[in-house]
PDB file of C-alpha atoms in Angstrom:
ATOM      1  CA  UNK Y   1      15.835 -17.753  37.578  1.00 43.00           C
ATOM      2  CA  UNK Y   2      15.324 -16.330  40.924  1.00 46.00           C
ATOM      3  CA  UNK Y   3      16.328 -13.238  42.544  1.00 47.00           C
ATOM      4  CA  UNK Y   4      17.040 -12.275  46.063  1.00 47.00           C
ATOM      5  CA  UNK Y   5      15.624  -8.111  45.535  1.00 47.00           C
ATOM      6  CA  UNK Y   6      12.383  -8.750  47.668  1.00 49.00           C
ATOM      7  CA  UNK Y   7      11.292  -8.873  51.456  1.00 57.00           C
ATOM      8  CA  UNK Y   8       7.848 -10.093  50.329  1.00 62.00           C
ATOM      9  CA  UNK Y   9       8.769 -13.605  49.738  1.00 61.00           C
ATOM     10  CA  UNK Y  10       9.554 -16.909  51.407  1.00 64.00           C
ATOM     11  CA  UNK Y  11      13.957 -17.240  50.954  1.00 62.00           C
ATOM     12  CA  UNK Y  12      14.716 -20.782  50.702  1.00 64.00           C
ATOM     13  CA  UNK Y  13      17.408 -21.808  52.788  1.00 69.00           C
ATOM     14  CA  UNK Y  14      20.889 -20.809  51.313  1.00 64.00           C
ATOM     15  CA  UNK Y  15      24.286 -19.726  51.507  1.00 66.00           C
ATOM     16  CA  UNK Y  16      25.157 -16.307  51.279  1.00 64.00           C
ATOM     17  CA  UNK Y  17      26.511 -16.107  47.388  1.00 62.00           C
ATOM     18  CA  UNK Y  18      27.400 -19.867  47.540  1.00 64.00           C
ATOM     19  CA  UNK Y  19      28.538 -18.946  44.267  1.00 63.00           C
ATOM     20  CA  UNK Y  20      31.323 -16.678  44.813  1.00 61.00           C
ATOM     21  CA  UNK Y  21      34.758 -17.477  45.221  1.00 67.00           C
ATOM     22  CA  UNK Y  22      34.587 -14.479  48.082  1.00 69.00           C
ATOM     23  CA  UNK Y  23      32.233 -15.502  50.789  1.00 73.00           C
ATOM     24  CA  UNK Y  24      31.142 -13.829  53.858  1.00 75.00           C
ATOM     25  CA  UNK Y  25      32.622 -15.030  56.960  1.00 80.00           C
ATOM     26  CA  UNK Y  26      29.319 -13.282  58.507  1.00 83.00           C
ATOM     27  CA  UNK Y  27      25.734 -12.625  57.847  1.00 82.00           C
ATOM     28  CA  UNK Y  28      24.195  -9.479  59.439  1.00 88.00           C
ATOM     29  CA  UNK Y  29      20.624  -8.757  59.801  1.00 87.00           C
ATOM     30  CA  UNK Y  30      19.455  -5.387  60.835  1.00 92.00           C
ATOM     31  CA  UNK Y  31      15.673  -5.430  61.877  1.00 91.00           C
ATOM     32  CA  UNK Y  32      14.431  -1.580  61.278  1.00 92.00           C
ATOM     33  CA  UNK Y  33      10.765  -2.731  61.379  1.00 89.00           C
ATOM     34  CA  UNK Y  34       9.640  -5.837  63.500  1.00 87.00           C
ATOM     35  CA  UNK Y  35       7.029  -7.999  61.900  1.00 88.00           C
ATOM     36  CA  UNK Y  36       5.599 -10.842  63.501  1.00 89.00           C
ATOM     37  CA  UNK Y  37       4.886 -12.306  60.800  1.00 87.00           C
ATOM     38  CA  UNK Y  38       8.576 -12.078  58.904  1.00 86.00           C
ATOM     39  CA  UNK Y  39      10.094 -15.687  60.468  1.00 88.00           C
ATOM     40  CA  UNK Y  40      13.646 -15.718  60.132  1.00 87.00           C
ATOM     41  CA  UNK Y  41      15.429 -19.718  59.552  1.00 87.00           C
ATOM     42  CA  UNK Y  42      18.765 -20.432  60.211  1.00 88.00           C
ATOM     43  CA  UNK Y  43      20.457 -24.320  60.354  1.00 90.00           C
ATOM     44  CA  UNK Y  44      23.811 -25.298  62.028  1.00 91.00           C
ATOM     45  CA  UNK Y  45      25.863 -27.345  59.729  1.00 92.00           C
ATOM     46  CA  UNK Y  46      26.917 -29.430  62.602  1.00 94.00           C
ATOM     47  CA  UNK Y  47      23.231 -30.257  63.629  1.00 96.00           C
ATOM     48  CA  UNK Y  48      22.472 -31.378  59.497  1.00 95.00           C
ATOM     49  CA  UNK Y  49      26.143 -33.478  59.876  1.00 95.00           C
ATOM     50  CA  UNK Y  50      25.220 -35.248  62.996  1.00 96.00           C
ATOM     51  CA  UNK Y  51      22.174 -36.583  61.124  1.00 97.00           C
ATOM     52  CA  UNK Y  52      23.547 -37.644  57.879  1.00 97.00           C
ATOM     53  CA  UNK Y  53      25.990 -41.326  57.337  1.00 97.00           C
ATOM     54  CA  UNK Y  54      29.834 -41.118  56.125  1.00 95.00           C
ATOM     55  CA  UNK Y  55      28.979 -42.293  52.233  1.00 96.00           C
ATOM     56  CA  UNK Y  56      26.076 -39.404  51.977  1.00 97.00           C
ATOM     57  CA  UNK Y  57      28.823 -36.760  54.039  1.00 95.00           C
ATOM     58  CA  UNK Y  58      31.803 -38.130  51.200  1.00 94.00           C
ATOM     59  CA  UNK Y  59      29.433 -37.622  48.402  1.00 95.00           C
ATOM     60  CA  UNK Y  60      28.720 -33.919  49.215  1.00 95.00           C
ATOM     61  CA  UNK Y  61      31.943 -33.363  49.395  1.00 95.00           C
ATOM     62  CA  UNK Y  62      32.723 -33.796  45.769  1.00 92.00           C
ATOM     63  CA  UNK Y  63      32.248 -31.305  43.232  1.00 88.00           C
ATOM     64  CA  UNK Y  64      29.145 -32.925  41.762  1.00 89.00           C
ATOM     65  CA  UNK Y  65      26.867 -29.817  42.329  1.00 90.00           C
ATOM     66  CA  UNK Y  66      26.117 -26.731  40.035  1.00 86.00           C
ATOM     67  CA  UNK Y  67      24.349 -23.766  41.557  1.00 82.00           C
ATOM     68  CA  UNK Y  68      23.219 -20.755  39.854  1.00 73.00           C
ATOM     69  CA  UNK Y  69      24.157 -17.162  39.893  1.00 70.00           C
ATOM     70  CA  UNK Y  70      21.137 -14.660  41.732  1.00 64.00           C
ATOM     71  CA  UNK Y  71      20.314 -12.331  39.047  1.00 66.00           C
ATOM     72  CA  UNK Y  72      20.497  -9.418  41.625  1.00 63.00           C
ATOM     73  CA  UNK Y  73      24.513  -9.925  40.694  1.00 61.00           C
ATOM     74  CA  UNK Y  74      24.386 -10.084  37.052  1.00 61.00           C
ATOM     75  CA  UNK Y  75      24.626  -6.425  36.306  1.00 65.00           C
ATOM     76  CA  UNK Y  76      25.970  -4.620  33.493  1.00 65.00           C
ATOM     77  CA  UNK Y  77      25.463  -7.507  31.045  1.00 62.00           C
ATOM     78  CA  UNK Y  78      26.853 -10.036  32.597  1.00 59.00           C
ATOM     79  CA  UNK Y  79      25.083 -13.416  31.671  1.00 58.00           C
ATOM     80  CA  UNK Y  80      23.702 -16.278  33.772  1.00 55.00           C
ATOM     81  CA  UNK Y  81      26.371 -18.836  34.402  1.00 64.00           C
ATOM     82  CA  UNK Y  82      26.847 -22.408  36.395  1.00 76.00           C
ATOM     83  CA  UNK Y  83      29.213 -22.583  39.056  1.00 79.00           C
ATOM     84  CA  UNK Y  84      30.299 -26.175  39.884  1.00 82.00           C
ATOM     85  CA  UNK Y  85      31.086 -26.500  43.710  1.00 86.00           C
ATOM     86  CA  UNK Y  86      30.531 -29.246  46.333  1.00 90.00           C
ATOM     87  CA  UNK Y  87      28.004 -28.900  49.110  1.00 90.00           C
ATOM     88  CA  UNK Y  88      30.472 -29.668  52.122  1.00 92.00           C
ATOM     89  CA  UNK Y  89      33.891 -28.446  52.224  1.00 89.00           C
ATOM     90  CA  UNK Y  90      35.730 -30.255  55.253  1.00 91.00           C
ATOM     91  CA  UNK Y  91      38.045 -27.061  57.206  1.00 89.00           C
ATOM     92  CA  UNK Y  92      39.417 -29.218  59.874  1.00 88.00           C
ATOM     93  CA  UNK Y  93      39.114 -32.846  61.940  1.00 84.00           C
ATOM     94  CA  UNK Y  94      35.149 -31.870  63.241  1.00 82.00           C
ATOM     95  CA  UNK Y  95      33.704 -28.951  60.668  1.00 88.00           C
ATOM     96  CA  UNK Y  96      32.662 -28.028  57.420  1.00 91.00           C
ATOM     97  CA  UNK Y  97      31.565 -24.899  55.266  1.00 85.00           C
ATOM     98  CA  UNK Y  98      27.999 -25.934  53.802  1.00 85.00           C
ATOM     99  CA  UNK Y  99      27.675 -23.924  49.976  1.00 85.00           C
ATOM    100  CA  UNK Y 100      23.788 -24.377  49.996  1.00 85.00           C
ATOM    101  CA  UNK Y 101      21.233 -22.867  47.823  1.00 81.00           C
ATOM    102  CA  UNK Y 102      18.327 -24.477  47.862  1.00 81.00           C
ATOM    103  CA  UNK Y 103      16.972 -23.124  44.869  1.00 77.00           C
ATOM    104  CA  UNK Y 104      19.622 -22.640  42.459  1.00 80.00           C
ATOM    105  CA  UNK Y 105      21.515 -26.015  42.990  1.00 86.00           C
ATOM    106  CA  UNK Y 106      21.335 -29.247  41.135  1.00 90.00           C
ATOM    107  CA  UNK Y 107      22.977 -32.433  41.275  1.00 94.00           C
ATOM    108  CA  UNK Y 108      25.314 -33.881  38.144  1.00 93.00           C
ATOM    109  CA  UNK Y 109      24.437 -37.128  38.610  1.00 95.00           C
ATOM    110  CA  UNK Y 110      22.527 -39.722  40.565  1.00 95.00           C
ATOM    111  CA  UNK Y 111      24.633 -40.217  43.725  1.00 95.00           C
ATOM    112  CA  UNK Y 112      25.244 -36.589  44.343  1.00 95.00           C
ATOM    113  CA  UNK Y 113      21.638 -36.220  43.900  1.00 95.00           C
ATOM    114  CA  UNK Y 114      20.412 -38.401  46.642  1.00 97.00           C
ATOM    115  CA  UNK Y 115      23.427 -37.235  48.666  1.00 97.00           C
ATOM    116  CA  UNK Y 116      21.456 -33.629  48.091  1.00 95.00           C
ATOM    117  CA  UNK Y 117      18.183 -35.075  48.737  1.00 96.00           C
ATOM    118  CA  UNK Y 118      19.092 -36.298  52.162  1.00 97.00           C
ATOM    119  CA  UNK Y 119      21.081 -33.322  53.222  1.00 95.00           C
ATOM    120  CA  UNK Y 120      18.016 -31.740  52.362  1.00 93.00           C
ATOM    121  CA  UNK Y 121      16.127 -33.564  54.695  1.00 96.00           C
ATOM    122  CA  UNK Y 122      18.649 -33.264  57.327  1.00 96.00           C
ATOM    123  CA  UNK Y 123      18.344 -29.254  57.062  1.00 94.00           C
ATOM    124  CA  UNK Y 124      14.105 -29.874  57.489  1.00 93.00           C
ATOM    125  CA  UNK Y 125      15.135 -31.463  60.250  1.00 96.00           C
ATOM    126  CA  UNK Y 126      17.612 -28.453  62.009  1.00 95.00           C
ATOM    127  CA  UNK Y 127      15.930 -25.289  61.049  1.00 92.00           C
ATOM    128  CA  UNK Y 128      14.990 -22.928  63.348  1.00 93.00           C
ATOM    129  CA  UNK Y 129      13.042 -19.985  63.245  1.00 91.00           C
ATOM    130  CA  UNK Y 130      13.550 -16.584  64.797  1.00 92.00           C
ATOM    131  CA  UNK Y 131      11.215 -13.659  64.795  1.00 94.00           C
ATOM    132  CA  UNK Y 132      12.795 -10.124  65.066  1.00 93.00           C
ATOM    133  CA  UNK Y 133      11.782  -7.308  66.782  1.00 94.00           C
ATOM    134  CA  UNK Y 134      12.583  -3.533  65.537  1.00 95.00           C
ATOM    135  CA  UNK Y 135      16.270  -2.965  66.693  1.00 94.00           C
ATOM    136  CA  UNK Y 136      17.235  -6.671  66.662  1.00 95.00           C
ATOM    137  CA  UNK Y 137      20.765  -7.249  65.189  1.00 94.00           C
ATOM    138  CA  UNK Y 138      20.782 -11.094  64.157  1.00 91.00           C
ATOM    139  CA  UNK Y 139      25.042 -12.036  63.259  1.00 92.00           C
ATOM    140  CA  UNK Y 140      25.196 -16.101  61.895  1.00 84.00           C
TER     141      UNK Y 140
END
């Protein structure tokens, strides 16, 4: 089980507590000390959508996808749990909410998991990277 506590490691593309039934509407990233180094990816779930077919978009819209909950939110007890969610929720005609976490989901069976391998692919395809510099403020 992974945790989100530590700057020193690669994050895997995700979304913000994909798990919770409260999401942000925004991520904020405060850069108090720029390191070249420290690459910052991001992907546009529009960009991943334009790349993938209708049957692969239908089947990650179903709720055939667990994902984890980051130990940095089990506190006080609480024990590790599944959460069964789709990947793609449709919110109007043209755009979807992506619940992503590329290390703590798994497909439930063998259509949603080449629908997962694909969108997968599709987010390879769209990330980009950002550097920031001390004082940056980076809102997705």
């Amino acid at each position: 089980m992974l945790a989100s506590t530590s700057s020193k490691v690669k994050l895997a593309l995700h979304t913000e507590t994909a798990f919770h039934p409260h999401k942000p509407d925004y991520v904020i990233l405060l850069c108090l000390r720029g390191d070249s180094s420290a690459v910052t990816t991001y992907a546009d779930v529009e960009d991943i959508i334009n790349l993938l077919e209708k049957e692969t978009i239908s089947y990650l819209q179903d709720i055939a996808y667990t994902t984890g909950i980051d130990k940095s939110f089990m506190t006080t007890g609480k024990t590790y749990r599944q959460v069964v969610l789709p990947v793609l929720k449709k919110i109007n005609e043209n755009d979807y909410n992506m619940l992503y976490d590329e290390d703590l989901m798994k497909p439930t069976n063998v259509l949603a998991d080449r629908a997962l391998k694909k969108f997968s692919e599709a987010i390879a395809k769209c990330t980009k990277e950002l550097v920031l510099k001390t004082g940056d403020l980076l809102v997705i």
